Amino acid sequence: MAGENAEDRTGMEHTPFELEADFQPAGDQPAAIEKLLEGLDDGLSAQTLLGVTGSGKTYVVSAVIARAQRPTRG
């Protein structure tokens, strides 16, 4: 299904976000991804991800977006 359009919860079509990376989550990243996904499922309106420079924060958030497949807010 890669690249195929899908309807989101608002009924609008979008192309699913896919994460392309040469590595797998490591260290604290898997736990951070799971906690952020839990927060989304619980309906939290805001969450904070802290990490030092180069720790993979962008990767973690990208992995959450890819797994959740939810539209971003403007």
PDB file of C-alpha atoms in Angstrom, residues 18-20 32-34 37 57-69:
ATOM      1  CA  GLU A  18       6.462   6.537   5.575  1.00  0.00           C
ATOM      2  CA  LEU A  19       9.705   6.694   7.522  1.00  0.00           C
ATOM      3  CA  GLU A  20      12.761   5.757   5.480  1.00  0.00           C
ATOM      4  CA  ALA A  32       9.947   7.309  23.840  1.00  0.00           C
ATOM      5  CA  ILE A  33       8.062   6.300  20.685  1.00  0.00           C
ATOM      6  CA  GLU A  34       5.694   4.084  22.684  1.00  0.00           C
ATOM      7  CA  LEU A  37       1.920   7.000  20.935  1.00  0.00           C
ATOM      8  CA  LYS A  57      14.442  13.503  18.551  1.00  0.00           C
ATOM      9  CA  THR A  58      13.472  14.136  14.922  1.00  0.00           C
ATOM     10  CA  TYR A  59      13.690  10.406  14.208  1.00  0.00           C
ATOM     11  CA  VAL A  60      11.495   9.617  17.218  1.00  0.00           C
ATOM     12  CA  VAL A  61       8.806  12.105  16.181  1.00  0.00           C
ATOM     13  CA  SER A  62       8.972  10.860  12.582  1.00  0.00           C
ATOM     14  CA  ALA A  63       8.491   7.295  13.815  1.00  0.00           C
ATOM     15  CA  VAL A  64       5.469   8.395  15.854  1.00  0.00           C
ATOM     16  CA  ILE A  65       3.934  10.139  12.829  1.00  0.00           C
ATOM     17  CA  ALA A  66       4.543   7.067  10.653  1.00  0.00           C
ATOM     18  CA  ARG A  67       2.960   4.712  13.179  1.00  0.00           C
ATOM     19  CA  ALA A  68       0.021   6.938  14.118  1.00  0.00           C
ATOM     20  CA  GLN A  69      -0.823   8.056  10.560  1.00  0.00           C
TER      21      GLN A  69
END
